[in-house]
Amino acid sequence: MELLQLYSEMGISRQVLEYGQNIEKELRERFEAIDETAEYNQMKVIRAMQKARVSDIHFAATTGYGYNDLGRDVLEEVYAHTFHGEDALVRPQLISGTHALHVALSGNLRPGDELLSPVGKPYDTLEEVIGIRDSVGSLKEYGVIYRQVDLLEDGSFDYDGIRKAINDRTRLVTIQRSKGYATRPTLSVDKIGRLISFIKDIRPDIICMVDNCYGEFVERAEPTDVGADMIVGSLIKNPGGGLAPIGGYIVGKKECIDRASYRLSAPGLGKEVGASLGMNQSFFQGLFLSPTVVAGALKGAIFAANVYERLGFLVVPDSIQSRHDIIQAVTFGTPEGVIAFCQGIQAAAPVDSFVTPEPWDMPGYDAPVIMAAGAFVQGSSIELSADAPIKPPYAVYFQGGLTWYHAKLGILKSLQNLLDRGIVRGLA
Ligand SMILES: *Cc1c(COP(=O)(O)O)cnc(C)c1O
């Protein structure tokens, strides 16, 4: 069977396929650059695995307390080598990115300490962790004071404001790399490095933590290469490579990791306990695959930016901007556009392609939300996924794709939906 016919049986017309193929041709050079980054990062991971002498004995499961879990210890060594940190905490007991960030923060902050975000409001779920929105068990309840300095209008750092906000009690600075679902730009590793140098020049003992979610392996360097004391992320995003069924990581200075470990398990226990329950192989293998998986997701994001910008929609980042995370936003301006897009992403999934997502009133949101995800792992956003609140400006955020070909199919399918429903009138 011809590829054209196969696509046609998947619901993609010749017109949509050719439109996509023409754009893909124009992106050849950018895709090559992405592949070169993936090759570099692949070498980094393999070298780390060789240095730590990974062996199949490390894939064995432990149970109970998990004393002497060799696989767990070597996995953490591999993460430390890969991200150039002194030590790491990589655990299935870290149940999400939010949890890993909570453990890193609460392990390293004490009553009376100040926490500073010099990059504006952090990710939604951290508002409750910190106590920006009142919440039971927040850092605020434990006497940690929060300060925030917003980015300037043009997205740059407010260095004067940051200098003024730092005082004797400032203990930890939290820097979010990805824009998440905000409208500010994502920070490059280079920019993060400049911010950290500025802070360390004022007070070298301030702990600089980076929320690294969605950023791993997008560039050759990571924030730990430019002075971050801790980086934190989720294994059901980039570094799990789609294989990790759960988990989070913290990599950085040994004393920071130690303090976090006493919060994760218990004072006195730290890193010595925590059974890996048979997860180790998927953690190792997922990290091994992650550089190429991230490359596929990046190609999908850039492809979508080009597909939709050409049709007149606002896309962030735009079709030519450099990339520092895997998230793509497309503003459709109407509920129908957002819904058609998300239903196209769902229809292209390997899992649950036959269900049709609809907007619903999700707890905690002020507008109905539509979510598309046909994922092997629940909530995994390294897998192709999209979501959007049904409110102006009617923008959809999407990310992931374990392979470039799947991301491409999802985007073509979304475009086909928009055309079939008359939301897009014609292809240029
Ligand atoms: C995903 C994410 C988190 C944590 O989210 P979880 O859903 O708890 O894993 C934190 N910060 C940013 C920027 C994120 O993208």
CSV table of C-alpha atoms and ligand atoms in Angstrom, one decimal:
chain,number,residue,atom,x,y,z
A,1,MET,CA,0.0,0.0,0.0
A,2,GLU,CA,1.2,3.5,-0.8
A,3,LEU,CA,1.8,5.8,2.1
A,4,LEU,CA,-0.7,8.3,0.7
A,5,GLN,CA,-3.4,5.5,0.8
A,6,LEU,CA,-2.4,4.6,4.4
A,7,TYR,CA,-2.8,8.2,5.5
A,8,SER,CA,-6.1,8.4,3.6
A,9,GLU,CA,-7.4,5.4,5.5
A,10,MET,CA,-6.4,7.2,8.7
A,11,GLY,CA,-8.6,10.1,7.6
A,12,ILE,CA,-5.9,12.4,6.2
A,13,SER,CA,-6.7,13.8,2.7
A,14,ARG,CA,-4.1,14.2,0.0
A,15,GLN,CA,-4.4,18.0,0.3
A,16,VAL,CA,-3.6,18.0,4.0
A,17,LEU,CA,-0.8,15.5,3.6
A,18,GLU,CA,0.9,17.5,0.8
A,19,TYR,CA,0.5,20.7,2.8
A,20,GLY,CA,2.3,19.1,5.7
A,21,GLN,CA,4.9,17.5,3.5
A,22,ASN,CA,5.8,20.8,2.0
A,23,ILE,CA,6.3,22.4,5.4
A,24,GLU,CA,8.3,19.4,6.5
A,25,LYS,CA,10.7,19.9,3.6
A,26,GLU,CA,11.3,23.5,4.5
A,27,LEU,CA,12.1,22.4,8.1
A,28,ARG,CA,14.9,20.0,7.1
A,29,GLU,CA,17.8,22.2,8.4
A,30,ARG,CA,16.1,22.8,11.8
A,31,PHE,CA,15.3,19.1,12.1
A,32,GLU,CA,19.0,18.3,11.4
A,33,ALA,CA,20.0,20.7,14.2
A,34,ILE,CA,17.6,18.9,16.5
A,35,ASP,CA,19.1,15.5,15.6
A,36,GLU,CA,22.6,16.8,16.3
A,37,THR,CA,21.5,17.9,19.8
A,38,ALA,CA,19.9,14.5,20.3
A,39,GLU,CA,23.1,12.8,19.2
A,40,TYR,CA,25.1,14.9,21.7
A,41,ASN,CA,22.7,14.1,24.5
A,42,GLN,CA,22.5,10.4,23.6
A,43,MET,CA,26.3,10.3,24.0
A,44,LYS,CA,26.0,12.0,27.4
A,45,VAL,CA,23.5,9.4,28.6
A,46,ILE,CA,25.5,6.4,27.3
A,47,ARG,CA,28.7,7.7,28.8
A,48,ALA,CA,27.0,8.2,32.1
A,49,MET,CA,25.7,4.6,32.0
A,50,GLN,CA,29.1,3.2,31.2
A,51,LYS,CA,30.8,5.3,33.9
A,52,ALA,CA,28.4,3.9,36.4
A,53,ARG,CA,28.9,0.4,35.1
A,54,VAL,CA,25.2,-0.3,34.6
A,55,SER,CA,24.5,-4.0,34.4
A,56,ASP,CA,21.4,-6.2,34.2
A,57,ILE,CA,21.6,-7.0,37.9
A,58,HIS,CA,20.5,-3.4,38.4
A,59,PHE,CA,17.2,-4.1,36.8
A,60,ALA,CA,16.2,-6.5,39.6
A,61,ALA,CA,13.3,-5.5,41.9
A,62,THR,CA,13.6,-4.9,45.6
A,63,THR,CA,10.7,-4.8,48.1
A,64,GLY,CA,10.1,-3.7,51.6
A,65,TYR,CA,12.6,-1.2,53.0
A,66,GLY,CA,14.7,-1.4,50.0
A,67,TYR,CA,18.0,-1.6,51.8
A,68,ASN,CA,21.0,-2.1,49.4
A,69,ASP,CA,18.9,-1.5,46.3
A,70,LEU,CA,21.9,-1.6,43.9
A,71,GLY,CA,19.8,-0.6,40.9
A,72,ARG,CA,18.4,2.4,42.6
A,73,ASP,CA,21.8,3.6,43.7
A,74,VAL,CA,23.3,3.2,40.3
A,75,LEU,CA,20.4,4.9,38.6
A,76,GLU,CA,20.9,7.9,40.8
A,77,GLU,CA,24.6,7.8,39.9
A,78,VAL,CA,23.7,7.8,36.2
A,79,TYR,CA,21.4,10.8,36.7
A,80,ALA,CA,24.1,12.6,38.6
A,81,HIS,CA,26.7,11.9,35.8
A,82,THR,CA,24.2,12.8,33.0
A,83,PHE,CA,23.3,16.2,34.5
A,84,HIS,CA,26.7,16.9,36.0
A,85,GLY,CA,25.5,17.0,39.6
A,86,GLU,CA,27.2,15.6,42.7
A,87,ASP,CA,24.2,13.4,43.7
A,88,ALA,CA,20.7,12.6,42.7
A,89,LEU,CA,17.4,11.4,44.1
A,90,VAL,CA,15.4,9.4,41.4
A,91,ARG,CA,12.5,7.5,42.9
A,92,PRO,CA,9.1,6.0,42.1
A,93,GLN,CA,8.2,7.4,45.6
A,94,LEU,CA,8.4,10.9,44.0
A,95,ILE,CA,5.0,10.7,42.6
A,96,SER,CA,5.0,13.7,40.3
A,97,GLY,CA,6.9,16.9,39.4
A,98,THR,CA,5.0,18.8,42.0
A,99,HIS,CA,5.9,16.3,44.6
A,100,ALA,CA,9.6,16.4,43.6
A,101,LEU,CA,9.5,20.2,43.8
A,102,HIS,CA,7.8,20.1,47.2
A,103,VAL,CA,10.4,17.7,48.5
A,104,ALA,CA,13.3,19.8,47.2
A,105,LEU,CA,11.8,23.0,48.6
A,106,SER,CA,10.6,21.7,52.0
A,107,GLY,CA,13.8,19.7,52.5
A,108,ASN,CA,16.0,22.7,52.0
A,109,LEU,CA,13.9,25.5,53.7
A,110,ARG,CA,13.5,26.1,57.4
A,111,PRO,CA,11.1,28.3,59.4
A,112,GLY,CA,12.0,32.0,58.9
A,113,ASP,CA,13.8,31.4,55.6
A,114,GLU,CA,12.7,33.3,52.6
A,115,LEU,CA,12.0,31.7,49.2
A,116,LEU,CA,12.4,34.0,46.2
A,117,SER,CA,11.0,33.5,42.6
A,118,PRO,CA,12.8,36.1,40.4
A,119,VAL,CA,10.9,34.9,37.3
A,120,GLY,CA,7.3,35.7,38.3
A,121,LYS,CA,4.5,33.5,39.4
A,122,PRO,CA,5.5,29.8,39.4
A,123,TYR,CA,3.6,26.9,37.9
A,124,ASP,CA,-0.1,26.6,39.2
A,125,THR,CA,0.4,23.6,41.5
A,126,LEU,CA,3.3,25.3,43.3
A,127,GLU,CA,1.0,28.1,44.4
A,128,GLU,CA,-0.4,25.7,47.0
A,129,VAL,CA,2.9,24.1,47.8
A,130,ILE,CA,4.3,27.6,48.7
A,131,GLY,CA,1.1,29.0,50.1
A,132,ILE,CA,0.6,31.7,47.6
A,133,ARG,CA,-3.0,30.3,47.6
A,134,ASP,CA,-3.8,29.3,51.2
A,135,SER,CA,-3.4,25.6,51.5
A,136,VAL,CA,-3.1,23.1,54.3
A,137,GLY,CA,0.5,22.0,54.8
A,138,SER,CA,2.0,24.7,52.6
A,139,LEU,CA,5.5,26.1,53.2
A,140,LYS,CA,3.8,29.2,54.5
A,141,GLU,CA,2.2,27.2,57.3
A,142,TYR,CA,5.7,26.2,58.3
A,143,GLY,CA,6.9,29.8,58.5
A,144,VAL,CA,8.6,30.1,55.1
A,145,ILE,CA,8.2,33.5,53.6
A,146,TYR,CA,7.7,33.9,49.9
A,147,ARG,CA,8.8,36.8,47.7
A,148,GLN,CA,8.3,37.2,44.0
A,149,VAL,CA,9.9,39.5,41.4
A,150,ASP,CA,8.1,39.6,38.1
A,151,LEU,CA,9.8,39.7,34.8
A,152,LEU,CA,9.8,43.0,33.0
A,153,GLU,CA,7.4,43.9,30.3
A,154,ASP,CA,9.8,42.6,27.6
A,155,GLY,CA,10.4,39.3,29.4
A,156,SER,CA,13.8,40.2,30.8
A,157,PHE,CA,14.9,39.9,34.4
A,158,ASP,CA,14.2,42.8,36.8
A,159,TYR,CA,17.8,42.9,38.2
A,160,ASP,CA,17.1,45.9,40.4
A,161,GLY,CA,14.0,44.3,41.8
A,162,ILE,CA,15.8,41.1,42.4
A,163,ARG,CA,18.7,42.8,44.2
A,164,LYS,CA,16.3,44.6,46.4
A,165,ALA,CA,14.3,41.4,47.2
A,166,ILE,CA,17.4,39.5,48.4
A,167,ASN,CA,18.2,39.9,52.1
A,168,ASP,CA,19.8,38.0,55.0
A,169,ARG,CA,17.0,35.5,55.2
A,170,THR,CA,16.9,34.6,51.5
A,171,ARG,CA,17.7,30.9,51.5
A,172,LEU,CA,16.5,29.6,48.2
A,173,VAL,CA,15.8,31.0,44.8
A,174,THR,CA,13.4,29.0,42.5
A,175,ILE,CA,13.7,29.5,38.8
A,176,GLN,CA,11.2,27.9,36.4
A,177,ARG,CA,12.7,27.1,33.0
A,178,SER,CA,9.6,26.4,31.0
A,179,LYS,CA,6.9,29.0,30.6
A,180,GLY,CA,4.4,26.2,31.5
A,181,TYR,CA,1.0,27.5,30.7
A,182,ALA,CA,1.9,31.2,31.1
A,183,THR,CA,2.6,33.7,28.4
A,184,ARG,CA,6.2,34.6,29.2
A,185,PRO,CA,9.0,33.2,27.2
A,186,THR,CA,10.7,30.0,28.2
A,187,LEU,CA,14.2,30.6,29.6
A,188,SER,CA,17.2,29.3,27.8
A,189,VAL,CA,19.9,27.6,29.9
A,190,ASP,CA,22.2,30.5,29.0
A,191,LYS,CA,19.8,33.0,30.4
A,192,ILE,CA,19.3,30.9,33.6
A,193,GLY,CA,23.1,30.9,33.9
A,194,ARG,CA,23.3,34.7,33.8
A,195,LEU,CA,20.5,35.0,36.5
A,196,ILE,CA,22.3,32.5,38.7
A,197,SER,CA,25.6,34.3,38.4
A,198,PHE,CA,23.9,37.6,39.3
A,199,ILE,CA,22.3,36.0,42.5
A,200,LYS,CA,25.5,34.2,43.5
A,201,ASP,CA,27.4,37.5,43.1
A,202,ILE,CA,25.1,39.0,45.8
A,203,ARG,CA,25.1,36.0,48.1
A,204,PRO,CA,27.0,32.9,47.0
A,205,ASP,CA,25.3,30.8,49.7
A,206,ILE,CA,21.8,31.1,48.3
A,207,ILE,CA,20.6,27.8,46.9
A,208,CYS,CA,19.5,28.2,43.3
A,209,MET,CA,16.9,25.6,42.3
A,210,VAL,CA,15.6,25.2,38.8
A,211,ASP,CA,12.2,23.7,37.9
A,212,ASN,CA,13.5,21.8,34.9
A,213,CYS,CA,10.1,20.3,33.8
A,214,TYR,CA,9.8,20.0,30.0
A,215,GLY,CA,13.3,21.3,29.5
A,216,GLU,CA,15.5,18.2,29.8
A,217,PHE,CA,17.6,17.4,26.6
A,218,VAL,CA,16.1,20.3,24.6
A,219,GLU,CA,19.6,21.9,24.7
A,220,ARG,CA,23.1,20.4,25.1
A,221,ALA,CA,23.6,22.1,28.5
A,222,GLU,CA,21.3,21.8,31.5
A,223,PRO,CA,20.9,24.3,34.4
A,224,THR,CA,23.4,22.3,36.5
A,225,ASP,CA,26.0,23.2,33.9
A,226,VAL,CA,25.6,26.9,34.6
A,227,GLY,CA,25.6,27.0,38.4
A,228,ALA,CA,22.2,25.6,39.5
A,229,ASP,CA,22.5,23.8,42.9
A,230,MET,CA,19.4,21.7,42.2
A,231,ILE,CA,17.3,20.8,39.2
A,232,VAL,CA,14.0,19.1,39.6
A,233,GLY,CA,11.6,17.3,37.2
A,234,SER,CA,9.1,14.6,36.4
A,235,LEU,CA,9.7,11.2,34.9
A,236,ILE,CA,6.4,11.2,33.1
A,237,LYS,CA,7.8,14.1,31.1
A,238,ASN,CA,11.1,14.3,29.1
A,239,PRO,CA,13.6,12.2,31.1
A,240,GLY,CA,11.4,9.2,31.5
A,241,GLY,CA,11.4,8.8,27.8
A,242,GLY,CA,7.8,7.6,27.8
A,243,LEU,CA,8.8,4.3,29.6
A,244,ALA,CA,8.8,5.5,33.2
A,245,PRO,CA,5.3,4.8,34.6
A,246,ILE,CA,5.8,7.2,37.5
A,247,GLY,CA,8.6,9.1,39.3
A,248,GLY,CA,10.5,12.3,39.8
A,249,TYR,CA,14.1,13.4,40.1
A,250,ILE,CA,16.3,15.9,41.9
A,251,VAL,CA,19.9,16.3,40.9
A,252,GLY,CA,22.5,18.7,42.3
A,253,LYS,CA,24.8,19.4,45.3
A,254,LYS,CA,25.2,16.6,47.7
A,255,GLU,CA,24.0,18.6,50.7
A,256,CYS,CA,20.9,19.7,48.9
A,257,ILE,CA,20.1,16.2,47.8
A,258,ASP,CA,20.7,14.8,51.3
A,259,ARG,CA,18.4,17.4,52.9
A,260,ALA,CA,15.7,16.5,50.3
A,261,SER,CA,16.1,12.8,51.0
A,262,TYR,CA,15.5,13.3,54.7
A,263,ARG,CA,12.2,15.0,53.8
A,264,LEU,CA,11.2,12.3,51.2
A,265,SER,CA,11.8,9.4,53.6
A,266,ALA,CA,12.5,10.4,57.2
A,267,PRO,CA,15.2,12.2,59.3
A,268,GLY,CA,17.9,9.5,59.9
A,269,LEU,CA,16.8,7.4,56.9
A,270,GLY,CA,17.4,9.6,53.9
A,271,LYS,CA,18.5,7.9,50.7
A,272,GLU,CA,19.2,4.5,52.3
A,273,VAL,CA,15.6,3.3,52.0
A,274,GLY,CA,12.9,3.1,49.3
A,275,ALA,CA,12.3,-0.1,47.3
A,276,SER,CA,12.4,0.4,43.6
A,277,LEU,CA,9.7,-2.3,43.1
A,278,GLY,CA,10.8,-3.4,39.7
A,279,MET,CA,10.8,0.1,38.2
A,280,ASN,CA,14.5,0.4,37.6
A,281,GLN,CA,14.7,-1.0,34.1
A,282,SER,CA,12.1,1.4,32.7
A,283,PHE,CA,13.9,4.3,34.4
A,284,PHE,CA,17.2,3.3,32.9
A,285,GLN,CA,15.8,2.5,29.5
A,286,GLY,CA,13.5,5.6,29.5
A,287,LEU,CA,16.5,7.9,30.2
A,288,PHE,CA,18.4,6.1,27.5
A,289,LEU,CA,15.6,6.8,25.0
A,290,SER,CA,14.8,10.3,26.2
A,291,PRO,CA,17.2,12.3,23.9
A,292,THR,CA,15.5,10.9,20.8
A,293,VAL,CA,12.0,11.1,22.2
A,294,VAL,CA,12.6,14.8,23.1
A,295,ALA,CA,13.9,15.3,19.6
A,296,GLY,CA,10.6,13.9,18.1
A,297,ALA,CA,8.5,16.1,20.4
A,298,LEU,CA,10.5,19.2,19.4
A,299,LYS,CA,10.0,18.4,15.7
A,300,GLY,CA,6.3,18.1,16.4
A,301,ALA,CA,6.1,21.4,18.2
A,302,ILE,CA,8.0,23.2,15.4
A,303,PHE,CA,6.0,21.6,12.7
A,304,ALA,CA,2.7,22.7,14.4
A,305,ALA,CA,4.0,26.2,14.8
A,306,ASN,CA,4.7,26.3,11.1
A,307,VAL,CA,1.5,24.6,10.0
A,308,TYR,CA,-0.7,27.0,12.0
A,309,GLU,CA,1.2,30.2,11.7
A,310,ARG,CA,1.0,30.0,8.0
A,311,LEU,CA,-2.8,29.8,8.3
A,312,GLY,CA,-2.9,33.0,10.3
A,313,PHE,CA,-3.1,31.7,13.8
A,314,LEU,CA,-0.9,33.1,16.6
A,315,VAL,CA,1.6,30.5,17.8
A,316,VAL,CA,4.0,30.7,20.8
A,317,PRO,CA,6.9,30.1,20.2
A,318,ASP,CA,6.6,31.3,16.6
A,319,SER,CA,7.7,29.3,13.5
A,320,ILE,CA,11.3,30.4,13.7
A,321,GLN,CA,12.1,31.1,17.4
A,322,SER,CA,14.7,28.9,19.1
A,323,ARG,CA,13.3,26.3,21.5
A,324,HIS,CA,14.0,25.8,25.2
A,325,ASP,CA,11.1,23.4,26.1
A,326,ILE,CA,8.7,21.1,24.2
A,327,ILE,CA,5.5,23.1,24.7
A,328,GLN,CA,3.6,24.7,21.8
A,329,ALA,CA,0.7,27.1,22.1
A,330,VAL,CA,-1.7,27.8,19.3
A,331,THR,CA,-4.4,30.5,19.6
A,332,PHE,CA,-7.5,29.6,17.6
A,333,GLY,CA,-9.7,32.5,18.9
A,334,THR,CA,-12.9,30.3,19.0
A,335,PRO,CA,-14.1,27.4,21.1
A,336,GLU,CA,-14.8,25.4,17.9
A,337,GLY,CA,-11.1,25.7,16.8
A,338,VAL,CA,-9.8,24.5,20.2
A,339,ILE,CA,-12.2,21.6,20.3
A,340,ALA,CA,-11.5,20.5,16.7
A,341,PHE,CA,-7.7,20.6,17.4
A,342,CYS,CA,-7.9,18.6,20.6
A,343,GLN,CA,-10.3,16.0,19.0
A,344,GLY,CA,-7.8,15.6,16.2
A,345,ILE,CA,-4.9,14.9,18.6
A,346,GLN,CA,-7.1,12.3,20.4
A,347,ALA,CA,-8.1,10.6,17.1
A,348,ALA,CA,-4.5,10.1,16.2
A,349,ALA,CA,-3.5,8.4,19.4
A,350,PRO,CA,-2.4,4.8,19.7
A,351,VAL,CA,-4.6,4.4,22.8
A,352,ASP,CA,-8.2,5.5,23.2
A,353,SER,CA,-8.4,6.9,19.6
A,354,PHE,CA,-12.1,6.1,19.5
A,355,VAL,CA,-13.1,8.4,22.4
A,356,THR,CA,-14.0,12.0,21.7
A,357,PRO,CA,-12.8,14.6,24.3
A,358,GLU,CA,-15.3,17.2,25.3
A,359,PRO,CA,-14.9,20.3,27.5
A,360,TRP,CA,-15.9,19.7,31.2
A,361,ASP,CA,-15.9,21.6,34.4
A,362,MET,CA,-12.7,20.4,36.1
A,363,PRO,CA,-12.3,21.2,39.8
A,364,GLY,CA,-9.9,24.1,40.4
A,365,TYR,CA,-10.4,25.7,37.0
A,366,ASP,CA,-12.6,28.8,36.3
A,367,ALA,CA,-13.6,27.7,32.8
A,368,PRO,CA,-14.4,24.3,31.2
A,369,VAL,CA,-11.3,22.5,30.1
A,370,ILE,CA,-10.8,20.1,27.2
A,371,MET,CA,-8.0,17.5,27.3
A,372,ALA,CA,-6.7,15.2,24.6
A,373,ALA,CA,-4.5,12.3,25.7
A,374,GLY,CA,-4.3,8.8,24.3
A,375,ALA,CA,-1.4,7.8,26.5
A,376,PHE,CA,0.2,4.6,27.7
A,377,VAL,CA,0.9,6.3,31.0
A,378,GLN,CA,-1.9,8.3,32.7
A,379,GLY,CA,-1.3,12.0,32.5
A,380,SER,CA,2.0,11.5,30.7
A,381,SER,CA,2.9,14.7,28.8
A,382,ILE,CA,5.9,13.4,27.0
A,383,GLU,CA,3.3,11.5,25.1
A,384,LEU,CA,1.3,13.5,22.5
A,385,SER,CA,-1.2,15.5,24.5
A,386,ALA,CA,-3.2,18.8,24.4
A,387,ASP,CA,-5.3,20.8,26.7
A,388,ALA,CA,-7.1,24.1,26.7
A,389,PRO,CA,-9.4,26.1,28.9
A,390,ILE,CA,-12.5,27.1,27.0
A,391,LYS,CA,-12.1,30.9,27.5
A,392,PRO,CA,-10.5,33.7,25.5
A,393,PRO,CA,-8.1,33.8,23.8
A,394,TYR,CA,-9.0,30.2,23.1
A,395,ALA,CA,-5.5,28.9,23.0
A,396,VAL,CA,-4.5,25.3,23.1
A,397,TYR,CA,-1.3,24.0,24.7
A,398,PHE,CA,0.2,20.9,23.4
A,399,GLN,CA,3.3,18.9,23.8
A,400,GLY,CA,5.0,15.5,23.4
A,401,GLY,CA,4.9,12.7,21.0
A,402,LEU,CA,7.0,9.6,21.6
A,403,THR,CA,7.9,9.6,17.9
A,404,TRP,CA,8.0,12.4,15.4
A,405,TYR,CA,5.7,10.4,13.1
A,406,HIS,CA,3.0,10.2,15.7
A,407,ALA,CA,3.3,13.9,16.4
A,408,LYS,CA,3.0,14.6,12.7
A,409,LEU,CA,-0.1,12.4,12.4
A,410,GLY,CA,-1.7,14.2,15.3
A,411,ILE,CA,-1.1,17.6,13.9
A,412,LEU,CA,-2.3,16.6,10.4
A,413,LYS,CA,-5.4,15.1,12.0
A,414,SER,CA,-6.1,18.3,13.9
A,415,LEU,CA,-5.7,20.3,10.7
A,416,GLN,CA,-8.0,17.9,8.8
A,417,ASN,CA,-10.7,18.4,11.5
A,418,LEU,CA,-10.4,22.2,11.2
A,419,LEU,CA,-10.8,22.0,7.5
A,420,ASP,CA,-13.7,19.5,7.5
A,421,ARG,CA,-15.5,21.7,10.0
A,422,GLY,CA,-15.0,24.9,7.9
A,423,ILE,CA,-12.9,26.6,10.7
A,424,VAL,CA,-10.0,26.7,8.3
A,425,ARG,CA,-11.2,27.6,4.8
A,426,GLY,CA,-8.3,26.6,2.7
A,427,LEU,CA,-4.6,25.7,2.7
A,428,ALA,CA,-2.2,28.3,1.3
B,1,LIG,C1,4.5,19.7,34.8
B,1,LIG,C2,5.2,20.8,35.5
B,1,LIG,C3,5.3,20.8,36.9
B,1,LIG,C4,4.8,19.6,37.8
B,1,LIG,O1,3.7,19.0,37.4
B,1,LIG,P1,3.2,17.6,37.8
B,1,LIG,O2,2.0,17.5,36.9
B,1,LIG,O3,3.0,17.6,39.2
B,1,LIG,O4,4.2,16.6,37.4
B,1,LIG,C5,5.9,21.8,37.6
B,1,LIG,N1,6.4,22.8,36.9
B,1,LIG,C6,6.3,22.9,35.5
B,1,LIG,C7,6.9,24.1,34.8
B,1,LIG,C8,5.7,21.9,34.8
B,1,LIG,O5,5.6,22.0,33.5
